[in-house]
CSV table of C-alpha atoms in Angstrom, one decimal:
chain,number,residue,atom,x,y,z
A,1,GLN,CA,0.0,0.0,0.0
A,2,GLN,CA,2.9,2.3,0.7
A,3,PRO,CA,3.9,4.2,-2.5
A,4,VAL,CA,7.4,3.5,-3.9
A,5,GLN,CA,9.8,6.3,-4.4
A,6,SER,CA,12.9,6.3,-6.6
A,7,PRO,CA,15.7,6.9,-6.4
A,8,GLN,CA,16.4,6.2,-2.8
A,9,ALA,CA,19.1,8.7,-2.7
A,10,VAL,CA,20.7,11.2,-5.0
A,11,ILE,CA,23.8,13.5,-4.8
A,12,LEU,CA,24.0,16.6,-6.9
A,13,ARG,CA,26.2,19.6,-7.4
A,14,GLU,CA,24.7,23.0,-7.1
A,15,GLY,CA,22.9,23.9,-10.3
A,16,GLU,CA,22.2,20.4,-11.4
A,17,ASP,CA,18.7,19.0,-11.9
A,18,ALA,CA,17.0,16.0,-10.3
A,19,VAL,CA,13.8,14.0,-10.7
A,20,ILE,CA,12.1,12.0,-7.9
A,21,ASN,CA,9.4,9.6,-8.7
A,22,CYS,CA,6.5,8.2,-6.7
A,23,SER,CA,4.5,5.2,-7.8
A,24,SER,CA,1.4,3.6,-6.3
A,25,SER,CA,-0.2,0.3,-6.8
A,26,LYS,CA,-3.6,1.8,-5.9
A,27,ALA,CA,-5.8,4.4,-7.5
A,28,LEU,CA,-4.8,7.8,-6.3
A,29,TYR,CA,-6.9,10.8,-5.3
A,30,SER,CA,-4.1,13.1,-4.7
A,31,VAL,CA,-0.3,13.3,-4.3
A,32,HIS,CA,1.4,15.5,-1.8
A,33,TRP,CA,5.1,16.3,-1.7
A,34,TYR,CA,7.0,17.2,1.5
A,35,ARG,CA,10.6,18.0,2.3
A,36,GLN,CA,12.1,17.1,5.7
A,37,LYS,CA,15.4,18.3,7.1
A,38,HIS,CA,17.1,16.2,9.7
A,39,GLY,CA,15.4,16.3,13.1
A,40,GLU,CA,12.6,18.6,11.8
A,41,ALA,CA,9.0,18.2,10.8
A,42,PRO,CA,8.1,17.8,7.1
A,43,VAL,CA,7.4,21.0,5.2
A,44,PHE,CA,4.7,21.1,2.6
A,45,LEU,CA,5.8,21.7,-1.0
A,46,MET,CA,2.7,21.1,-3.1
A,47,ILE,CA,-0.3,18.9,-3.8
A,48,LEU,CA,-1.6,17.6,-7.1
A,49,LEU,CA,-5.2,16.7,-7.3
A,50,LYS,CA,-6.0,16.1,-10.9
A,51,GLY,CA,-4.6,13.7,-13.4
A,52,GLY,CA,-2.3,15.5,-15.7
A,53,GLU,CA,-1.9,18.4,-13.3
A,54,GLN,CA,1.4,20.1,-13.1
A,55,LYS,CA,2.4,22.6,-10.5
A,56,GLY,CA,5.5,24.6,-9.7
A,57,HIS,CA,7.0,27.1,-7.4
A,58,GLU,CA,10.3,28.7,-8.3
A,59,LYS,CA,12.5,25.9,-9.5
A,60,ILE,CA,10.5,23.0,-7.9
A,61,SER,CA,7.7,21.5,-9.9
A,62,ALA,CA,5.7,18.3,-10.0
A,63,SER,CA,3.4,16.4,-12.3
A,64,PHE,CA,0.7,13.8,-11.6
A,65,ASN,CA,-0.2,11.0,-14.0
A,66,GLU,CA,-3.4,9.6,-12.7
A,67,LYS,CA,-3.6,6.8,-15.2
A,68,LYS,CA,-0.1,5.5,-14.4
A,69,GLN,CA,-0.7,6.2,-10.7
A,70,GLN,CA,2.5,8.1,-10.3
A,71,SER,CA,3.9,11.5,-9.7
A,72,SER,CA,7.2,13.1,-10.3
A,73,LEU,CA,9.0,16.0,-8.5
A,74,TYR,CA,11.4,18.1,-10.5
A,75,LEU,CA,14.2,20.1,-8.9
A,76,THR,CA,15.8,22.5,-11.3
A,77,ALA,CA,19.1,24.2,-10.9
A,78,SER,CA,19.4,22.8,-7.4
A,79,GLN,CA,20.5,24.9,-4.4
A,80,LEU,CA,22.2,23.9,-1.2
A,81,SER,CA,18.9,24.5,0.6
A,82,TYR,CA,17.2,21.8,-1.4
A,83,SER,CA,19.1,19.2,0.6
A,84,GLY,CA,16.9,17.0,2.7
A,85,THR,CA,14.6,14.0,2.4
A,86,TYR,CA,11.7,14.2,0.1
A,87,PHE,CA,8.5,12.3,0.7
A,88,CYS,CA,5.5,11.8,-1.4
A,89,GLY,CA,2.3,11.3,0.5
A,90,THR,CA,-0.6,9.7,-1.3
A,91,GLU,CA,-4.3,9.8,-0.7
A,92,PHE,CA,-6.2,7.0,-2.2
A,93,LYS,CA,-9.5,7.2,-4.0
A,94,TYR,CA,-11.3,5.2,-1.3
A,95,THR,CA,-10.1,7.6,1.4
A,96,SER,CA,-10.3,10.7,-0.7
A,97,ASN,CA,-10.6,14.1,1.0
A,98,THR,CA,-10.0,12.7,4.5
A,99,GLY,CA,-6.5,14.1,4.9
A,100,LYS,CA,-5.2,10.6,5.5
A,101,LEU,CA,-1.8,10.3,3.8
A,102,ILE,CA,0.4,7.2,3.3
A,103,PHE,CA,4.0,8.3,2.7
A,104,GLY,CA,6.6,6.8,0.5
A,105,GLN,CA,9.9,5.6,2.0
A,106,GLY,CA,11.6,8.9,1.1
A,107,THR,CA,14.4,10.1,-1.2
A,108,THR,CA,17.4,11.6,0.3
A,109,LEU,CA,18.8,14.5,-1.7
A,110,GLN,CA,22.2,16.0,-1.0
A,111,VAL,CA,23.3,19.1,-2.8
A,112,LYS,CA,27.0,19.8,-2.7
A,113,PRO,CA,28.7,23.1,-3.5
B,1,GLY,CA,0.1,29.8,7.7
B,2,ALA,CA,-1.6,27.5,10.2
B,3,VAL,CA,0.5,26.4,13.2
B,4,VAL,CA,0.5,23.1,14.9
B,5,SER,CA,2.6,22.7,18.0
B,6,GLN,CA,3.8,19.6,19.8
B,7,HIS,CA,5.0,19.3,23.4
B,8,PRO,CA,7.4,18.1,24.5
B,9,SER,CA,9.9,18.3,21.7
B,10,TRP,CA,11.9,15.5,23.3
B,11,VAL,CA,11.5,13.2,26.3
B,12,ILE,CA,13.6,10.5,27.9
B,13,CYS,CA,11.9,8.0,30.1
B,14,LYS,CA,12.5,4.7,31.9
B,15,SER,CA,11.2,1.5,30.5
B,16,GLY,CA,7.7,0.7,31.9
B,17,THR,CA,6.6,4.3,32.4
B,18,SER,CA,4.0,6.2,30.4
B,19,VAL,CA,4.6,9.3,28.3
B,20,LYS,CA,2.1,11.8,27.1
B,21,ILE,CA,2.6,13.9,23.9
B,22,GLU,CA,0.4,16.9,23.2
B,23,CYS,CA,-0.5,18.2,19.7
B,24,ARG,CA,-2.2,21.6,19.6
B,25,SER,CA,-3.6,23.6,16.7
B,26,LEU,CA,-2.7,27.2,17.7
B,27,ASP,CA,-4.8,29.3,15.4
B,28,PHE,CA,-7.5,27.1,14.1
B,29,GLN,CA,-9.9,24.3,15.1
B,30,ALA,CA,-8.9,20.9,14.0
B,31,THR,CA,-11.6,18.2,14.0
B,32,THR,CA,-9.2,15.7,12.7
B,33,MET,CA,-5.5,15.2,13.6
B,34,PHE,CA,-3.2,12.4,12.5
B,35,TRP,CA,-0.4,10.8,14.4
B,36,TYR,CA,2.7,9.5,12.7
B,37,ARG,CA,5.8,7.6,13.9
B,38,GLN,CA,9.1,7.9,12.2
B,39,PHE,CA,12.1,5.7,13.0
B,40,PRO,CA,15.6,6.9,12.0
B,41,LYS,CA,16.1,7.2,8.3
B,42,GLN,CA,12.6,5.8,7.6
B,43,SER,CA,9.3,7.1,6.4
B,44,LEU,CA,6.5,8.5,8.4
B,45,MET,CA,4.1,5.7,9.3
B,46,LEU,CA,0.6,6.6,10.0
B,47,MET,CA,-0.5,5.3,13.4
B,48,ALA,CA,-4.0,6.7,13.8
B,49,THR,CA,-6.5,9.3,13.0
B,50,SER,CA,-7.7,11.3,15.9
B,51,ASN,CA,-11.3,12.6,15.7
B,52,GLU,CA,-12.6,15.2,18.1
B,53,GLY,CA,-15.3,13.8,20.4
B,54,SER,CA,-15.0,10.2,19.2
B,55,LYS,CA,-12.6,7.3,19.3
B,56,ALA,CA,-9.5,7.3,17.3
B,57,THR,CA,-9.1,5.1,14.2
B,58,TYR,CA,-6.0,3.0,14.4
B,59,GLU,CA,-4.0,1.7,11.5
B,60,GLN,CA,-3.5,-2.0,11.2
B,61,GLY,CA,-0.8,-3.3,13.5
B,62,VAL,CA,-0.9,-0.4,15.9
B,63,GLU,CA,-1.9,-1.4,19.4
B,64,LYS,CA,-4.7,0.9,20.6
B,65,ASP,CA,-4.2,-0.1,24.2
B,66,LYS,CA,-0.5,0.9,24.0
B,67,PHE,CA,-0.9,4.1,22.1
B,68,LEU,CA,-3.8,5.9,23.7
B,69,ILE,CA,-5.2,8.8,21.7
B,70,ASN,CA,-7.5,11.4,23.2
B,71,HIS,CA,-9.0,14.3,21.2
B,72,ALA,CA,-11.0,16.1,23.9
B,73,SER,CA,-11.2,19.5,22.2
B,74,LEU,CA,-11.0,21.0,18.8
B,75,THR,CA,-7.5,22.3,19.4
B,76,LEU,CA,-5.8,19.4,21.3
B,77,SER,CA,-5.0,15.8,20.7
B,78,THR,CA,-2.8,13.7,23.0
B,79,LEU,CA,-0.9,10.5,22.4
B,80,THR,CA,0.0,8.5,25.5
B,81,VAL,CA,2.6,5.8,25.1
B,82,THR,CA,1.8,3.4,27.9
B,83,SER,CA,4.4,1.1,29.5
B,84,ALA,CA,7.0,2.3,27.1
B,85,HIS,CA,9.9,0.1,26.0
B,86,PRO,CA,13.1,0.8,24.2
B,87,GLU,CA,11.5,-0.3,20.9
B,88,ASP,CA,9.0,2.5,21.3
B,89,SER,CA,11.8,5.0,20.9
B,90,SER,CA,11.0,7.1,17.9
B,91,PHE,CA,10.1,10.5,16.4
B,92,TYR,CA,6.3,11.0,16.9
B,93,ILE,CA,4.7,13.7,14.7
B,94,CYS,CA,1.2,15.0,14.5
B,95,SER,CA,-0.6,16.8,11.7
B,96,ALA,CA,-3.9,18.5,11.2
B,97,THR,CA,-6.0,19.7,8.3
B,98,HIS,CA,-7.1,23.4,8.4
B,99,PRO,CA,-10.6,24.2,7.3
B,100,ARG,CA,-9.4,27.2,5.3
B,101,TYR,CA,-7.1,25.0,3.3
B,102,ALA,CA,-9.6,22.1,2.8
B,103,ASN,CA,-9.5,22.6,-1.0
B,104,THR,CA,-5.7,22.2,-1.2
B,105,GLY,CA,-5.6,19.3,1.3
B,106,GLU,CA,-2.4,20.7,2.8
B,107,LEU,CA,-1.4,19.0,6.1
B,108,PHE,CA,0.2,21.1,8.8
B,109,PHE,CA,2.7,19.2,10.9
B,110,GLY,CA,3.8,19.7,14.4
B,111,GLU,CA,7.5,20.0,15.2
B,112,GLY,CA,7.7,16.4,16.3
B,113,SER,CA,8.5,14.8,19.6
B,114,ARG,CA,11.5,12.6,20.0
B,115,LEU,CA,10.9,9.8,22.6
B,116,THR,CA,13.9,7.9,24.0
B,117,VAL,CA,13.1,5.0,26.3
B,118,LEU,CA,16.0,3.7,28.4
């Protein structure tokens, strides 16, 4: 039931791009993306509700392919502050609009100078 | 943005004792709160859904008698780890949905509470 994220870890140099994928075996109602720094609570990045939806803020964007039951997070021209663990949180169709999220195992991103 | 606060941020206790963690919504009323547990370098695992004025809904495999959840008011949910053992040591995080952001579905997380059982 837990969505699967890939890759598990990625190391980048500043300015490089990265893509993090999140796949589910169950039909999705929404996909949430969060970033967590060590020892801190997760911070909301964005939510995608509709199949085919794409969203972005500054150099971080995401897409949601409802048919394939997957979402991708795109980090462009990465900055040192992007380092952390990224989690996708999925809301399934049968629990839609409840706020109940099941998180993937996380992708650790390390951006080096 | 909405603020969710947890207390304490960390606690160390002896094996066999009980520990209570509070989760408060500071500037909004939260009819539903969620409790997660996170072991080092692992994902956030949903433990239970806390509903104001009713019994919590526990996820499969979570012992309801060990992890007591009380949501007595619209701004406070508590998680009590009873008879704690070293394997209960973890990072416990609560989250809540804000009525104003119901359309976006954004969850607001507390700062987390790190429990260490000796």
